[in-house]
Amino acid sequence: MRKANTKRRSGCPLNASVEMLGDRWSLLVIRDMMLLGRRTFKEFLGSYERPATNVLADRLRRLAAYGIIRTERDPTDGRKLIYQLTPKGIDLAPVLTELVLWAGRHEKTENRALIRLMQKDKEKFLAQIRQRCEQPRK
Amino acid sequence: MRKANTKRRSGCPLNASVEMLGDRWSLLVIRDMMLLGRRTFKEFLGSYERPATNVLADRLRRLAAYGIIRTERDPTDGRKLIYQLTPKGIDLAPVLTELVLWAGRHEKTENRALIRLMQKDKEKFLAQIRQRCEQPRK
DNA sequence: ATGTTCACTTGCGTTTTGCAAGCGACTTGT
DNA sequence: ACAAGTCGCTTGCAAAACGCAAGTGAACAT
């Protein structure tokens, strides 16, 4: 039983975002979909940070309940579910970008190439993500 | 005993951000400092979302350990501590802004005036925040 | 028919959270 | 000087969330 309509703590827009995304896994799942093109439960499990299966299942359920991702069966393999970002999910790209840029400025991290790409032309980068995510995959 | 140097789950810059900020309270504290000018424990307790005292104390400790905020005694009242954003903390303004704009686009929220202000001229808004936070208060 | 893959669920011990109460240092009022 | 706040916490405890390992059922592969 899910509870998408639990009352919010406040009407502040930042609080709304934090209640939907403020945990240690949700944004990483979105990153995997947005930047790495991952789409299945198995693929998300394989991320560097290695979520537990029950937590991953819960996060996917929550993100779907919030309308950030949506699910469909793989037509070529009935066992697989394919998770995709909705427009609302794709629209998180600027948030992801700013979080990456902030960490890039203030922390020692890997993947400097990605950070440089974002810095060089942020709008172009965002446009590429939108284009890549919005059209159905071949 | 605090543990600022616990090993990260991965070197990904997004993961670094999520490990520092990915919970239900940290960004709200930063919002209160950045947008509402709050500076003391008591003031943070008075936010709409009403954090528990132990959680608030923990979050302030963590944010300080990460260098996002810093603490000093109030010279006019020895009981009070004044919490302020460091440059690293002020630099979270674009992240806050994108989170607010995203929620504003996709959720029913209050404070539409703030959202409109951010939409109208994002750079101007960010410049104002930087200016307001960087100079010591009178 | 048998074994494997996939997307989970279940059980269980540990950690984090939320709530209420308390505490010590400092300040205010008399 | 002294009692009564105020401030920034800490402590105790119950409930929820998390991490890990194992298991389950449906769908494929051979």
PDB file of C-alpha atoms in Angstrom, chain A residues 3-132:
ATOM      1  CA  LYS A   3       0.890   6.686   0.351  1.00  0.00           C
ATOM      2  CA  ALA A   4       1.502   9.361  -2.234  1.00  0.00           C
ATOM      3  CA  ASN A   5      -1.011  11.685  -0.643  1.00  0.00           C
ATOM      4  CA  THR A   6       0.440  11.894   2.829  1.00  0.00           C
ATOM      5  CA  LYS A   7       0.009  15.467   3.995  1.00  0.00           C
ATOM      6  CA  ARG A   8       2.988  17.696   3.472  1.00  0.00           C
ATOM      7  CA  ARG A   9       4.794  19.306   6.379  1.00  0.00           C
ATOM      8  CA  SER A  10       4.447  22.717   4.745  1.00  0.00           C
ATOM      9  CA  GLY A  11       3.447  24.366   1.475  1.00  0.00           C
ATOM     10  CA  CYS A  12       6.968  25.586   0.732  1.00  0.00           C
ATOM     11  CA  PRO A  13       8.104  24.505  -2.730  1.00  0.00           C
ATOM     12  CA  LEU A  14      11.539  23.569  -1.427  1.00  0.00           C
ATOM     13  CA  ASN A  15       9.908  21.363   1.168  1.00  0.00           C
ATOM     14  CA  ALA A  16       7.877  19.683  -1.573  1.00  0.00           C
ATOM     15  CA  SER A  17      11.083  18.871  -3.449  1.00  0.00           C
ATOM     16  CA  VAL A  18      12.816  17.666  -0.318  1.00  0.00           C
ATOM     17  CA  GLU A  19       9.936  15.386   0.623  1.00  0.00           C
ATOM     18  CA  MET A  20      10.021  13.783  -2.814  1.00  0.00           C
ATOM     19  CA  LEU A  21      13.769  13.637  -3.390  1.00  0.00           C
ATOM     20  CA  GLY A  22      15.420  14.151  -0.009  1.00  0.00           C
ATOM     21  CA  ASP A  23      16.990  10.793   0.715  1.00  0.00           C
ATOM     22  CA  ARG A  24      20.178   8.962  -0.129  1.00  0.00           C
ATOM     23  CA  TRP A  25      18.933   7.044  -3.173  1.00  0.00           C
ATOM     24  CA  SER A  26      16.214   8.780  -5.219  1.00  0.00           C
ATOM     25  CA  LEU A  27      18.456  11.211  -7.058  1.00  0.00           C
ATOM     26  CA  LEU A  28      21.009   8.511  -7.774  1.00  0.00           C
ATOM     27  CA  VAL A  29      18.347   6.424  -9.516  1.00  0.00           C
ATOM     28  CA  ILE A  30      17.373   9.468 -11.553  1.00  0.00           C
ATOM     29  CA  ARG A  31      21.029  10.063 -12.386  1.00  0.00           C
ATOM     30  CA  ASP A  32      21.346   6.496 -13.659  1.00  0.00           C
ATOM     31  CA  MET A  33      18.324   6.940 -15.886  1.00  0.00           C
ATOM     32  CA  MET A  34      19.246  10.396 -17.107  1.00  0.00           C
ATOM     33  CA  LEU A  35      22.981  10.141 -17.633  1.00  0.00           C
ATOM     34  CA  LEU A  36      23.679   6.425 -17.957  1.00  0.00           C
ATOM     35  CA  GLY A  37      20.511   5.316 -19.758  1.00  0.00           C
ATOM     36  CA  ARG A  38      19.730   2.616 -17.222  1.00  0.00           C
ATOM     37  CA  ARG A  39      16.190   1.291 -17.341  1.00  0.00           C
ATOM     38  CA  THR A  40      15.744  -1.962 -15.420  1.00  0.00           C
ATOM     39  CA  PHE A  41      15.809  -3.002 -11.783  1.00  0.00           C
ATOM     40  CA  LYS A  42      18.901  -5.074 -12.406  1.00  0.00           C
ATOM     41  CA  GLU A  43      20.701  -2.165 -14.023  1.00  0.00           C
ATOM     42  CA  PHE A  44      19.934   0.150 -11.096  1.00  0.00           C
ATOM     43  CA  LEU A  45      21.236  -2.474  -8.697  1.00  0.00           C
ATOM     44  CA  GLY A  46      24.526  -2.359 -10.541  1.00  0.00           C
ATOM     45  CA  SER A  47      25.285   1.276  -9.733  1.00  0.00           C
ATOM     46  CA  TYR A  48      28.467   2.064  -7.859  1.00  0.00           C
ATOM     47  CA  GLU A  49      26.598   2.847  -4.689  1.00  0.00           C
ATOM     48  CA  ARG A  50      24.805  -0.539  -4.653  1.00  0.00           C
ATOM     49  CA  PRO A  51      21.352   0.008  -3.184  1.00  0.00           C
ATOM     50  CA  ALA A  52      19.652  -2.823  -1.307  1.00  0.00           C
ATOM     51  CA  THR A  53      16.911  -4.510  -3.322  1.00  0.00           C
ATOM     52  CA  ASN A  54      14.123  -3.620  -0.907  1.00  0.00           C
ATOM     53  CA  VAL A  55      15.159   0.028  -0.748  1.00  0.00           C
ATOM     54  CA  LEU A  56      15.467   0.231  -4.518  1.00  0.00           C
ATOM     55  CA  ALA A  57      11.996  -1.290  -4.954  1.00  0.00           C
ATOM     56  CA  ASP A  58      10.621   1.244  -2.512  1.00  0.00           C
ATOM     57  CA  ARG A  59      12.266   4.195  -4.252  1.00  0.00           C
ATOM     58  CA  LEU A  60      11.037   3.135  -7.672  1.00  0.00           C
ATOM     59  CA  ARG A  61       7.528   2.814  -6.256  1.00  0.00           C
ATOM     60  CA  ARG A  62       7.711   6.247  -4.684  1.00  0.00           C
ATOM     61  CA  LEU A  63       9.142   7.931  -7.774  1.00  0.00           C
ATOM     62  CA  ALA A  64       6.376   6.372  -9.858  1.00  0.00           C
ATOM     63  CA  ALA A  65       3.751   7.505  -7.331  1.00  0.00           C
ATOM     64  CA  TYR A  66       5.095  11.056  -7.622  1.00  0.00           C
ATOM     65  CA  GLY A  67       4.935  10.880 -11.409  1.00  0.00           C
ATOM     66  CA  ILE A  68       8.686  11.243 -11.815  1.00  0.00           C
ATOM     67  CA  ILE A  69       9.130   7.890 -13.521  1.00  0.00           C
ATOM     68  CA  ARG A  70       6.785   5.476 -15.240  1.00  0.00           C
ATOM     69  CA  THR A  71       6.877   1.748 -15.810  1.00  0.00           C
ATOM     70  CA  GLU A  72       6.102  -0.529 -18.719  1.00  0.00           C
ATOM     71  CA  ARG A  73       6.726  -4.174 -19.560  1.00  0.00           C
ATOM     72  CA  ASP A  74       9.506  -4.999 -21.956  1.00  0.00           C
ATOM     73  CA  PRO A  75       7.664  -6.274 -25.058  1.00  0.00           C
ATOM     74  CA  THR A  76      10.547  -8.594 -25.933  1.00  0.00           C
ATOM     75  CA  ASP A  77      10.955 -10.085 -22.444  1.00  0.00           C
ATOM     76  CA  GLY A  78       7.962 -10.421 -20.164  1.00  0.00           C
ATOM     77  CA  ARG A  79      10.085 -10.655 -17.028  1.00  0.00           C
ATOM     78  CA  LYS A  80      11.591  -7.215 -17.458  1.00  0.00           C
ATOM     79  CA  LEU A  81      10.066  -3.920 -16.504  1.00  0.00           C
ATOM     80  CA  ILE A  82      11.325  -0.801 -18.187  1.00  0.00           C
ATOM     81  CA  TYR A  83      11.498   2.323 -16.086  1.00  0.00           C
ATOM     82  CA  GLN A  84      11.540   5.668 -17.820  1.00  0.00           C
ATOM     83  CA  LEU A  85      11.592   9.291 -16.796  1.00  0.00           C
ATOM     84  CA  THR A  86       8.392  11.214 -17.320  1.00  0.00           C
ATOM     85  CA  PRO A  87       8.568  14.875 -18.451  1.00  0.00           C
ATOM     86  CA  LYS A  88       8.468  15.765 -14.765  1.00  0.00           C
ATOM     87  CA  GLY A  89      11.481  13.528 -14.206  1.00  0.00           C
ATOM     88  CA  ILE A  90      13.393  14.857 -17.190  1.00  0.00           C
ATOM     89  CA  ASP A  91      12.732  18.315 -15.831  1.00  0.00           C
ATOM     90  CA  LEU A  92      14.968  17.470 -12.884  1.00  0.00           C
ATOM     91  CA  ALA A  93      18.000  17.834 -15.136  1.00  0.00           C
ATOM     92  CA  PRO A  94      18.802  21.387 -13.940  1.00  0.00           C
ATOM     93  CA  VAL A  95      18.640  20.217 -10.320  1.00  0.00           C
ATOM     94  CA  LEU A  96      21.004  17.326 -11.000  1.00  0.00           C
ATOM     95  CA  THR A  97      23.307  19.648 -12.902  1.00  0.00           C
ATOM     96  CA  GLU A  98      23.553  22.201 -10.115  1.00  0.00           C
ATOM     97  CA  LEU A  99      24.164  19.499  -7.531  1.00  0.00           C
ATOM     98  CA  VAL A 100      26.967  18.062  -9.650  1.00  0.00           C
ATOM     99  CA  LEU A 101      28.487  21.484 -10.297  1.00  0.00           C
ATOM    100  CA  TRP A 102      28.352  22.386  -6.613  1.00  0.00           C
ATOM    101  CA  ALA A 103      30.111  19.187  -5.575  1.00  0.00           C
ATOM    102  CA  GLY A 104      32.569  19.690  -8.402  1.00  0.00           C
ATOM    103  CA  ARG A 105      33.449  23.138  -7.082  1.00  0.00           C
ATOM    104  CA  HIS A 106      33.812  22.164  -3.434  1.00  0.00           C
ATOM    105  CA  GLU A 107      34.672  18.487  -3.180  1.00  0.00           C
ATOM    106  CA  LYS A 108      37.229  16.091  -4.522  1.00  0.00           C
ATOM    107  CA  THR A 109      35.253  13.944  -6.923  1.00  0.00           C
ATOM    108  CA  GLU A 110      35.725  11.803  -9.971  1.00  0.00           C
ATOM    109  CA  ASN A 111      34.109  12.315 -13.364  1.00  0.00           C
ATOM    110  CA  ARG A 112      35.690  15.713 -13.947  1.00  0.00           C
ATOM    111  CA  ALA A 113      34.930  15.348 -17.662  1.00  0.00           C
ATOM    112  CA  LEU A 114      31.199  15.486 -16.970  1.00  0.00           C
ATOM    113  CA  ILE A 115      31.667  18.508 -14.743  1.00  0.00           C
ATOM    114  CA  ARG A 116      33.677  20.318 -17.387  1.00  0.00           C
ATOM    115  CA  LEU A 117      31.017  19.520 -19.968  1.00  0.00           C
ATOM    116  CA  MET A 118      28.342  21.007 -17.722  1.00  0.00           C
ATOM    117  CA  GLN A 119      30.436  24.075 -17.009  1.00  0.00           C
ATOM    118  CA  LYS A 120      31.342  24.735 -20.603  1.00  0.00           C
ATOM    119  CA  ASP A 121      27.803  25.122 -21.866  1.00  0.00           C
ATOM    120  CA  LYS A 122      25.105  24.305 -19.367  1.00  0.00           C
ATOM    121  CA  GLU A 123      22.188  25.020 -21.681  1.00  0.00           C
ATOM    122  CA  LYS A 124      23.586  22.859 -24.443  1.00  0.00           C
ATOM    123  CA  PHE A 125      24.131  20.044 -21.974  1.00  0.00           C
ATOM    124  CA  LEU A 126      20.554  20.291 -20.727  1.00  0.00           C
ATOM    125  CA  ALA A 127      19.206  20.362 -24.261  1.00  0.00           C
ATOM    126  CA  GLN A 128      21.094  17.154 -25.047  1.00  0.00           C
ATOM    127  CA  ILE A 129      19.654  15.392 -22.029  1.00  0.00           C
ATOM    128  CA  ARG A 130      16.139  16.448 -22.918  1.00  0.00           C
ATOM    129  CA  GLN A 131      16.583  15.245 -26.452  1.00  0.00           C
ATOM    130  CA  ARG A 132      18.069  11.942 -25.394  1.00  0.00           C
TER     131      ARG A 132
END
